[in-house]
Structures are given as C-alpha cells and as structure tokens.
mmCIF file of C-alpha atoms and ligand atoms in Angstrom:
data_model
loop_
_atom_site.group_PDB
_atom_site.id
_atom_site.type_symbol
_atom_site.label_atom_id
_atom_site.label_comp_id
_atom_site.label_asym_id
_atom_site.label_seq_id
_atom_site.Cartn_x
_atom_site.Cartn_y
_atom_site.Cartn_z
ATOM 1 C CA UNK A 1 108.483 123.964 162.583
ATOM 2 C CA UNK A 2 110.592 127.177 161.800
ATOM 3 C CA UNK A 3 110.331 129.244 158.884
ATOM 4 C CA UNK A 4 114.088 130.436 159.408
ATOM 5 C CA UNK A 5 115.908 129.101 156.703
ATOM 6 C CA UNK A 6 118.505 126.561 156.998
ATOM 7 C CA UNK A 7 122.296 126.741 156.582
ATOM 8 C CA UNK A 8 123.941 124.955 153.820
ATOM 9 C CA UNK A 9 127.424 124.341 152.628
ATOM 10 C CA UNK A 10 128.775 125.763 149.674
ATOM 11 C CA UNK A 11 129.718 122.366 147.499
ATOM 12 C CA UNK A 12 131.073 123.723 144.270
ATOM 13 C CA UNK A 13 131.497 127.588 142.271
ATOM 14 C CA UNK A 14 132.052 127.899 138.490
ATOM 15 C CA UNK A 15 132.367 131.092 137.070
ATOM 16 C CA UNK A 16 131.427 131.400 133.391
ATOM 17 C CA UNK A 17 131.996 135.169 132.378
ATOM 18 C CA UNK A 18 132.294 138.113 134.264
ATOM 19 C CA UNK A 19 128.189 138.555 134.597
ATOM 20 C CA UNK A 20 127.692 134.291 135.009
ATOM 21 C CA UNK A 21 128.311 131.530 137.736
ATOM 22 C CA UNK A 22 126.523 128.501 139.139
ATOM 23 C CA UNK A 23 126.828 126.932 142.704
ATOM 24 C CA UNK A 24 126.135 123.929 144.052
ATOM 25 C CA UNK A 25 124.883 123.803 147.395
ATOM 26 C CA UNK A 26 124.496 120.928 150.196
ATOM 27 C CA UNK A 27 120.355 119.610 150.317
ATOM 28 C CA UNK A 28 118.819 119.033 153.232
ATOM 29 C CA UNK A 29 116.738 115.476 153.422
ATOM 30 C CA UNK A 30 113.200 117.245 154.266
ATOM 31 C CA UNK A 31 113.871 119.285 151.185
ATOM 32 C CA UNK A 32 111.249 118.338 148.652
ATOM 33 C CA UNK A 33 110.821 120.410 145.359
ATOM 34 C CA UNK A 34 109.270 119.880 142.371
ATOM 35 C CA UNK A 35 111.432 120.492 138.970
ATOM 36 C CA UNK A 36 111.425 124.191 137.955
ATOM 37 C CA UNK A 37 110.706 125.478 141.123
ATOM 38 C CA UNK A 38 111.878 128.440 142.988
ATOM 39 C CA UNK A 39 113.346 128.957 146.413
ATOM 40 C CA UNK A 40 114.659 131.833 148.493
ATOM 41 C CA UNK A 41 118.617 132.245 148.788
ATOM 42 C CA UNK A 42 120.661 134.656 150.659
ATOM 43 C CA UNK A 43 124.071 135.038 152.882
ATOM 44 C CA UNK A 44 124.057 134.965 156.269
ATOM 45 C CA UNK A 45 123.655 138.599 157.879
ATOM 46 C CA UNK A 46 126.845 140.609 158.653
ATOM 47 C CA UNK A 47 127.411 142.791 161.907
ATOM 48 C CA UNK A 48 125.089 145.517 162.189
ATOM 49 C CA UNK A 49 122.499 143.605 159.422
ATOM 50 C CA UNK A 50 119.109 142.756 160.775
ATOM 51 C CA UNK A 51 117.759 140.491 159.132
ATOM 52 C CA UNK A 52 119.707 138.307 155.412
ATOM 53 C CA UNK A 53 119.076 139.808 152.267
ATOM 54 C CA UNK A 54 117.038 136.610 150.408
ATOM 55 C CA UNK A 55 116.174 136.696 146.715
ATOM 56 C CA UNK A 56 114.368 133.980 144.653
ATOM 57 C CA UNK A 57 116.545 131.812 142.748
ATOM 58 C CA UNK A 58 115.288 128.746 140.283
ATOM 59 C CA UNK A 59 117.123 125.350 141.437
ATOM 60 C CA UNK A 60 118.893 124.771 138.370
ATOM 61 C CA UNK A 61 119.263 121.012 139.551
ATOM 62 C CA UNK A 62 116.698 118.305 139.170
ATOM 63 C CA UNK A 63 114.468 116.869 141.937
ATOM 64 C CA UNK A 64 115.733 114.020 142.106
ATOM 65 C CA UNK A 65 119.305 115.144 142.654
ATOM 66 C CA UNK A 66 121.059 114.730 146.482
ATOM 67 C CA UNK A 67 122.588 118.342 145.811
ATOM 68 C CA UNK A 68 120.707 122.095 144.655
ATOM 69 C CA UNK A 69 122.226 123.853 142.083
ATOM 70 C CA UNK A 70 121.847 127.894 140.905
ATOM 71 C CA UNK A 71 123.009 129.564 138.204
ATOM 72 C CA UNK A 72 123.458 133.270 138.928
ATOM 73 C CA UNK A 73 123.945 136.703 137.174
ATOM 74 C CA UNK A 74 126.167 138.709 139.130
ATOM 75 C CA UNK A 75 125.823 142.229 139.586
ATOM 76 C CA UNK A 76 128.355 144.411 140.732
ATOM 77 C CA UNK A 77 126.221 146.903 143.215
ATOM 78 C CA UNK A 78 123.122 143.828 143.503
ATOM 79 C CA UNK A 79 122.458 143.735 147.588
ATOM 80 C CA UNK A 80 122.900 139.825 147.393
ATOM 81 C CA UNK A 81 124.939 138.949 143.843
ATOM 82 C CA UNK A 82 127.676 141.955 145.038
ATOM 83 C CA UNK A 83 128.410 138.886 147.683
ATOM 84 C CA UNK A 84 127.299 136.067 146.539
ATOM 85 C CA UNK A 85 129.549 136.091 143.333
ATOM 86 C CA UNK A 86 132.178 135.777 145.919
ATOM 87 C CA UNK A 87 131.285 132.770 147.557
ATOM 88 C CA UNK A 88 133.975 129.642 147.769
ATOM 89 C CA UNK A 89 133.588 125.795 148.571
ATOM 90 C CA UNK A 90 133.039 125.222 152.860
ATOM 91 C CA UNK A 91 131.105 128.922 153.193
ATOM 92 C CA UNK A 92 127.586 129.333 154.122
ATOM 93 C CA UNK A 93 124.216 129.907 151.676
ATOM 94 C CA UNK A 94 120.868 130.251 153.330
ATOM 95 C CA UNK A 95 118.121 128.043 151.665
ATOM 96 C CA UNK A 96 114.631 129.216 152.158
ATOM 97 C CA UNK A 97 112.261 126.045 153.211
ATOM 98 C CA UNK A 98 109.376 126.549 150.650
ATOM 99 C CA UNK A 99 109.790 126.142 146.762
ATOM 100 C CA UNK A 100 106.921 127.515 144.947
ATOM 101 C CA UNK A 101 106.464 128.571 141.149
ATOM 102 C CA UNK A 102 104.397 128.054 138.358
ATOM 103 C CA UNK A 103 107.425 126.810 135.706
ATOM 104 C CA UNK A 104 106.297 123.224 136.436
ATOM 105 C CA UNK A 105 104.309 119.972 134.469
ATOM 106 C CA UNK A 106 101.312 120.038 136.716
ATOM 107 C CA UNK A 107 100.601 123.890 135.879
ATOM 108 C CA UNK A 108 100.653 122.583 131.986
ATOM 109 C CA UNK A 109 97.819 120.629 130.299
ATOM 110 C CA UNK A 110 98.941 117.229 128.531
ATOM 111 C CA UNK A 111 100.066 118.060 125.158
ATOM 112 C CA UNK A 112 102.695 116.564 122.948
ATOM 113 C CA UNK A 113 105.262 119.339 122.594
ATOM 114 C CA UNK A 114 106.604 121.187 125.151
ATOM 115 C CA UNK A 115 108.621 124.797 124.637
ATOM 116 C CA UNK A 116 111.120 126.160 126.940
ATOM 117 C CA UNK A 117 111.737 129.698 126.390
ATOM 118 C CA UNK A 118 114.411 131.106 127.376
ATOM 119 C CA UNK A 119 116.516 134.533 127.484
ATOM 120 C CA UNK A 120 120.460 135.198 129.791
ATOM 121 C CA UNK A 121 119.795 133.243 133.190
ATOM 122 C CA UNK A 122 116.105 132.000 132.620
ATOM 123 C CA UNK A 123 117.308 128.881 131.676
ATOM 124 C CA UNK A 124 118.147 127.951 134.976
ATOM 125 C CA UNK A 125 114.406 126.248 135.849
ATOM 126 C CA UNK A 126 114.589 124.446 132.649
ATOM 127 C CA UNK A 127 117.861 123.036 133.470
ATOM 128 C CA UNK A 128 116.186 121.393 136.175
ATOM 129 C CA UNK A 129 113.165 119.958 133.686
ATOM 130 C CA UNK A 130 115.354 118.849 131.426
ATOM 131 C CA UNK A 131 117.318 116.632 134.081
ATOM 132 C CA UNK A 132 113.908 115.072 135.127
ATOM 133 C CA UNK A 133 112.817 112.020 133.303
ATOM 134 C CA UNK A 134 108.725 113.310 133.694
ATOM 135 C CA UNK A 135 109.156 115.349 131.238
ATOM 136 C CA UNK A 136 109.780 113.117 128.567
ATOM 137 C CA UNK A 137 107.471 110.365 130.183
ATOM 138 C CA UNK A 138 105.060 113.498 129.440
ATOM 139 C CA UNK A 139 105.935 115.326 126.042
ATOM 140 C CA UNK A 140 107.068 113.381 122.521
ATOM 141 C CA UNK A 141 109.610 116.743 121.954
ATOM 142 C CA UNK A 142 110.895 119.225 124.105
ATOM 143 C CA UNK A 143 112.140 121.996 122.306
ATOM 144 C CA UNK A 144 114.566 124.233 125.005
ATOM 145 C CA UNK A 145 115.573 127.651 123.365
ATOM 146 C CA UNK A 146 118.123 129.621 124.989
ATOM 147 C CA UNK A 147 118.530 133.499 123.897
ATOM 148 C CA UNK A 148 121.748 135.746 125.095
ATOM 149 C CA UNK A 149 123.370 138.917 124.507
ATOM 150 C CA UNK A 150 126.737 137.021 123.601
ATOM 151 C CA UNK A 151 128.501 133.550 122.839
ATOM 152 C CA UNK A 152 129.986 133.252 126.282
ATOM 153 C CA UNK A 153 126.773 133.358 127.709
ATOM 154 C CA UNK A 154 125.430 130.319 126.029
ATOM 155 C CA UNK A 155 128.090 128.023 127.455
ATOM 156 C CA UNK A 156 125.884 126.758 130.388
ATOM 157 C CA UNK A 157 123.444 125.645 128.419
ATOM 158 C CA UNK A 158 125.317 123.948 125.873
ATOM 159 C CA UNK A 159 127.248 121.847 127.828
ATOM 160 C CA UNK A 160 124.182 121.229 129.894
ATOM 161 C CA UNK A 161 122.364 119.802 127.236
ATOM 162 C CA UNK A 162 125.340 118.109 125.708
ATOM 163 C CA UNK A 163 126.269 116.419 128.961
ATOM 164 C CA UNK A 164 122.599 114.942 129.196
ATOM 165 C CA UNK A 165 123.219 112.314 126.168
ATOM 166 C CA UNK A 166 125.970 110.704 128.598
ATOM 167 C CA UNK A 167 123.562 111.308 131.634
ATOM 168 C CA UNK A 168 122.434 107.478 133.054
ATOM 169 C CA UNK A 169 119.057 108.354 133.861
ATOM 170 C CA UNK A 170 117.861 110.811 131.025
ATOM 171 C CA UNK A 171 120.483 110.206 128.438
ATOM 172 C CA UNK A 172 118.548 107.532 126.466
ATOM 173 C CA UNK A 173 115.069 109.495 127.257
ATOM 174 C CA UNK A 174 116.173 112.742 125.386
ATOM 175 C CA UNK A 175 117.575 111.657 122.582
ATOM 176 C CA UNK A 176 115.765 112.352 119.245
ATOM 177 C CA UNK A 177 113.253 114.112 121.824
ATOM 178 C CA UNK A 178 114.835 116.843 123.447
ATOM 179 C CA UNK A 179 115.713 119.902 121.017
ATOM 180 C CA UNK A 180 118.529 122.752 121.966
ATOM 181 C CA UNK A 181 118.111 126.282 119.971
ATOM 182 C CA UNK A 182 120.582 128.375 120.914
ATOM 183 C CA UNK A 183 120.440 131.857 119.821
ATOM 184 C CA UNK A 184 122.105 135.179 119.798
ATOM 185 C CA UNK A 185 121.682 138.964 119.874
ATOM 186 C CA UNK A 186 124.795 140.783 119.682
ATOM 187 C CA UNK A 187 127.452 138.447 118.261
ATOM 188 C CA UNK A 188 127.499 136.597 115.046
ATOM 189 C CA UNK A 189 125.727 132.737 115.299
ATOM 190 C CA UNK A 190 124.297 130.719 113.188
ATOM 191 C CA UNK A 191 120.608 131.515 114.491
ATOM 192 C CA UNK A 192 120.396 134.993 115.004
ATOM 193 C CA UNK A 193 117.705 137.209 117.148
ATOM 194 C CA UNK A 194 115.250 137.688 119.935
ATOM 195 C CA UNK A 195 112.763 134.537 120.381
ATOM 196 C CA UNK A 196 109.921 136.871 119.829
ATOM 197 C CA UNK A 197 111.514 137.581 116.601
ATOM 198 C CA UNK A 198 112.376 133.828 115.608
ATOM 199 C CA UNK A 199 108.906 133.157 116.410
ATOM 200 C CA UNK A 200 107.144 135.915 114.597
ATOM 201 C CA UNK A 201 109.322 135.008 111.646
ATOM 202 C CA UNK A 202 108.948 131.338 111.969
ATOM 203 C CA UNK A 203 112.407 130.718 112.048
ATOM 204 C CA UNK A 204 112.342 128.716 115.301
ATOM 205 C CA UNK A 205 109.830 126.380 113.809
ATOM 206 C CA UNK A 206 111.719 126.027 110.093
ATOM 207 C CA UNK A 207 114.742 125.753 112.790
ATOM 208 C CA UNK A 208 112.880 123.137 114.879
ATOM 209 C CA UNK A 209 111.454 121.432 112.312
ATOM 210 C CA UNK A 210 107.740 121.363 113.899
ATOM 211 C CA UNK A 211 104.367 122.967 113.014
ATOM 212 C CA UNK A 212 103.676 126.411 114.202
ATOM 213 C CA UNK A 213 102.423 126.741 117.577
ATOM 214 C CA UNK A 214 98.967 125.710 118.130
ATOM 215 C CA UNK A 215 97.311 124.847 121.391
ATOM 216 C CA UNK A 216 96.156 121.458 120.222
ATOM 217 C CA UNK A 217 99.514 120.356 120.810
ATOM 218 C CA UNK A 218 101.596 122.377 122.307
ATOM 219 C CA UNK A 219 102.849 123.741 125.865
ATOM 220 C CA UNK A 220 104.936 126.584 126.168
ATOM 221 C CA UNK A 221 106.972 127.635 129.638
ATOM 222 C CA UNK A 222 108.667 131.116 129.288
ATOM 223 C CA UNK A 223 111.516 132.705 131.487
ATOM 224 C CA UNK A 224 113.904 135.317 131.404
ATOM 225 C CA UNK A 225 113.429 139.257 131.987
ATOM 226 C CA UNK A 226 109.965 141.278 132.654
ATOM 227 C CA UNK A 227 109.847 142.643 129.141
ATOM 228 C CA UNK A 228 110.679 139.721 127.298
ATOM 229 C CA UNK A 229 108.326 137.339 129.533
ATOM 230 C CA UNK A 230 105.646 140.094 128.601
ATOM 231 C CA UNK A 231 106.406 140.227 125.045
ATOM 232 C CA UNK A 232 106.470 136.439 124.651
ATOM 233 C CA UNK A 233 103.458 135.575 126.627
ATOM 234 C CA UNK A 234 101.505 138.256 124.304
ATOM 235 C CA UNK A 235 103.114 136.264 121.298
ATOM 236 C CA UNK A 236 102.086 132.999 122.801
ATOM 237 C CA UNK A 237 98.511 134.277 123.219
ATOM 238 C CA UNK A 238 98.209 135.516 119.546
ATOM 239 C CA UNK A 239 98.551 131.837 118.638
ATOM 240 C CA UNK A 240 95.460 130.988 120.651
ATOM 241 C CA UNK A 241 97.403 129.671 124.082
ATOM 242 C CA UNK A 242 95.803 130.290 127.601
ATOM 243 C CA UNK A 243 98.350 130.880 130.614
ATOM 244 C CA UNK A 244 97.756 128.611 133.382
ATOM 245 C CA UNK A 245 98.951 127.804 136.683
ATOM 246 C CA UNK A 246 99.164 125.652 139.704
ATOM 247 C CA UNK A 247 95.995 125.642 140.329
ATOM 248 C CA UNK A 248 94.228 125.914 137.008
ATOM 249 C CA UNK A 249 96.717 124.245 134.026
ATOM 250 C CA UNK A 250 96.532 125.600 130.913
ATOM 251 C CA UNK A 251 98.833 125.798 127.821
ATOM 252 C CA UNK A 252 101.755 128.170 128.550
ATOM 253 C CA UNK A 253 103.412 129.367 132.021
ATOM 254 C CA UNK A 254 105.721 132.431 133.102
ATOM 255 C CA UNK A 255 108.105 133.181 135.273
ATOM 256 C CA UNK A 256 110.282 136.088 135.771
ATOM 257 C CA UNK A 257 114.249 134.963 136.373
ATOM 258 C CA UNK A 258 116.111 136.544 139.212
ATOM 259 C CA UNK A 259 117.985 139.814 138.993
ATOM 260 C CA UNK A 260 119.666 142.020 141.119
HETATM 261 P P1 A2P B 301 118.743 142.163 122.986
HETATM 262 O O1 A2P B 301 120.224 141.961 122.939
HETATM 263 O O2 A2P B 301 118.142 142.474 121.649
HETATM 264 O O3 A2P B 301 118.296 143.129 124.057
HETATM 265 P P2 A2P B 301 119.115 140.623 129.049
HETATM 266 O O4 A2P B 301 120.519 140.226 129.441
HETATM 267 O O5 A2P B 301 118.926 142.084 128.815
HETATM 268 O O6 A2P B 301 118.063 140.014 129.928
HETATM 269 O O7 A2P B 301 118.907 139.963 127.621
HETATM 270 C C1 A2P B 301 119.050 138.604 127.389
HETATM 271 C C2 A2P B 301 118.520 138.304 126.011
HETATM 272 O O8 A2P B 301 117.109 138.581 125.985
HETATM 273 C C3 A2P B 301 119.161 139.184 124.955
HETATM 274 O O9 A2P B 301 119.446 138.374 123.833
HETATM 275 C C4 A2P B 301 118.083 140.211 124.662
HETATM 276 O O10 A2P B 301 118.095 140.715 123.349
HETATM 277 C C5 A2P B 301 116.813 139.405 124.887
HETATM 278 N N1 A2P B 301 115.660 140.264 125.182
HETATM 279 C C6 A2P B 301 115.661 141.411 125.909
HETATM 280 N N2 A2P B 301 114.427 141.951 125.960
HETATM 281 C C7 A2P B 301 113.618 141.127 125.249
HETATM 282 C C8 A2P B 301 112.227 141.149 124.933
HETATM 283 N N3 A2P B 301 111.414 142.126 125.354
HETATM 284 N N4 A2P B 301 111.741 140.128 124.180
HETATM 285 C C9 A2P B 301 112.530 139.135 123.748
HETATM 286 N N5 A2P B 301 113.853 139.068 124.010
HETATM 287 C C10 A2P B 301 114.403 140.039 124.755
#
C-alpha cells in the first residue's frame, strides 16, 4: 500500500479570530483513528515545490464521526498555516495515512477522574475525547480546562462543550460528568490565570469542586505549547503522577499542539 497521502475535499471553514479557524475535511473509509490522535496535514505542492509541506495536526473530531475535523492557529509567515488559513469548501487537504499519539485512554491507567489540560489550540485532541462516549464509559468526571490569551479565543471550546448536552450520542453521557473550566490570561474573566497557576493555588480544584490531584484517582492528559506542557507535566509529577504512554499506561500523558 502507499504511504503518499490521500486527497481530501475541503467540507467546511470557520474562522474564529484573526489567529483561529477549524476545517472539516472529507474521511476516507480505511481511515481508522483512535480519539485524540494525530495525523499529518498539508496542501498539495505548488510549481517548482518538491515535495508538500505536512505538519501534525490533532483531529479535533471524534472517531466515530464520517468527517475529520482541525482546529488551526494561523500564522501569517507559517510554511503551511500562511496557506492553509486560506483554504475554501471544494479545495484540496492532504491527509497523512497513519494517526499516532499518546493523548489517548489506552496510554492512561483506569482511574476515576480524568483532566484535560489545555492552553490556545491544545484543545483540539480533547475535542475529539470529549465527543467519544469511552470516555465516560471510562471516567465518573472529566474535568476539560481550556487556558487562552483572550475571550475570543475561548469560543471554540465553549460552544463545543455547550453543543454536546444536545449531542444524541454523548449528550445524556456528559451531563453532571463532564466539567468545562475556561480560563484567561490577558482579559478580564471570571477565572483568571495560567493552569499551572490555578493548580498551584488550588483554584481549579475549589473551582472544580474535587480533591486535589492524587494518583489514586486521577488521570491527567496535557496539551498546548512546549513550555507550558513542560511546566505542567513537572506540576503533575510533584503530586506523585507517572507519565505514561502507548505502550506502558500510566497516570498523565503529553502532547505538544501544532504551531507554525
Ligand atoms: P500567558 O498569557 O501568561 O503567556 P500561547 O498562545 O502563547 O500558547 O498561550 C496560550 C495560553 O497558555 C496563554 O493563556 C498563556 O498564558 C498560557 N501559557 C503560556 N506559557 C505557559 C506555561 N509555561 N505554563 C502554563 N501556561 C502557559
């Protein structure tokens, strides 16, 4: 079989600020993945390219969904995002044939709580847990916390998780179970500050209304930027949580969210 990857049609493009937007894309049949994976996505090469520029993207949809959905930062001189932010409905998307990452339930030990956290567009892997019913056939609360520079930027993820109480296959599942803190950095809101912060403060859990982390009971999955994976995962590790992974689970998980 070829590794090339395959050519898919641009569904749907919704831009959220000038630095936001999510696609949908068309999903091939043989395309399995498992929720909160990765994939490779690029634009078909132009005249005088060699070869596509690919990056990794998280499918922000869940596996169980007929279409794949990514929710992008754009920057203005990226190699891909320069482009991609300019895609419409009927173009072309490459989609790379193996999804791989560690942001998924089997690289997790059973536990009763599971923590999503997340900072600008790391949240797109846990919009794809979220969406899957295994997670709540797994976990009595899922706590998903969403950290951004500015209000704007939390707009994805609140209609996300609003949306899901009207959703026909999770929308019974998550409610009373699955917990949304939203919080920001550089504009006023009601929870203010960096997740490391509401965490060393133990604001998140007063906020949450749970026990502080302990890794009797709790999972944690972490995505968003290099530093503040790095500076959560330390965090996570003070509390006495191991990071695992595909093949050895554990109790917490990283994964660095796309940029450039
Ligand atoms: P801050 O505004 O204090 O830098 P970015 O767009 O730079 O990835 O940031 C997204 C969010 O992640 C911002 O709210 C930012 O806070 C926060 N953030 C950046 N670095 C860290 C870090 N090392 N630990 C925790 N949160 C971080």
């Amino acid at each position: 079989m070829s590794n090339a990857p395959t050519e898919e049609k641009v569904l749907f493009v919704e831009h959220f600020t000038d630095r936001l937007f999510r696609f949908e894309i068309s999903r091939p049949s043989s395309f399995r993945f498992r929720s909160g994976e990765f994939i490779m996505i690029g634009l078909p090469a132009e005249e005088g390219q060699k070869r596509p520029i690919m990056r990794a993207y998280s499918v922000a949809s869940p596996s169980w969904d007929d279409k794949l959905e990514f929710y992008s930062i754009k920057v203005p001189d990226g190699p891909l995002t320069s482009k991609l932010q300019k895609i419409q409905e009927g173009d072309t998307v490459l989609l790379g044939r193996k999804p791989v990452g560690t942001l998924v339930l089997d690289a997790l030990l059973p536990g009763k709580r599971l923590y999503m956290f997340s900072t600008g567009t790391g949240i797109a892997p846990f919009a794809s847990l979220i969406r899957d019913p295994e997670t709540y056939e797994r976990y009595d609360e899922v706590i998903l916390t969403h950290t951004c520079r500015q209000k704007a930027e939390l707009s994805y993820g609140l209609r996300l998780v609003n949306d899901l109480k009207n959703d026909p296959l999770v929308g019974e599942m998550v409610d009373g179970k699955l917990l949304h803190v939203a919080s920001l950095t550089r504009e006023d809101y009601p929870l203010k500050g960096r997740i490391t912060t509401l965490i060393e403060t133990g604001e998140l859990f007063k906020n949450a209304g749970t026990p502080t982390l302990n890794p009797q009971e709790d999972r944690v999955m972490i995505c968003g930027s290099k530093d503040m994976i790095d500076d959560t995962a330390k965090l996570v590790e003070s509390f006495g949580l191991k990071e695992g992974s595909n093949s050895q689970p554990a109790e917490f998980v990283v994964e660095k969210s796309f940029v450039g």
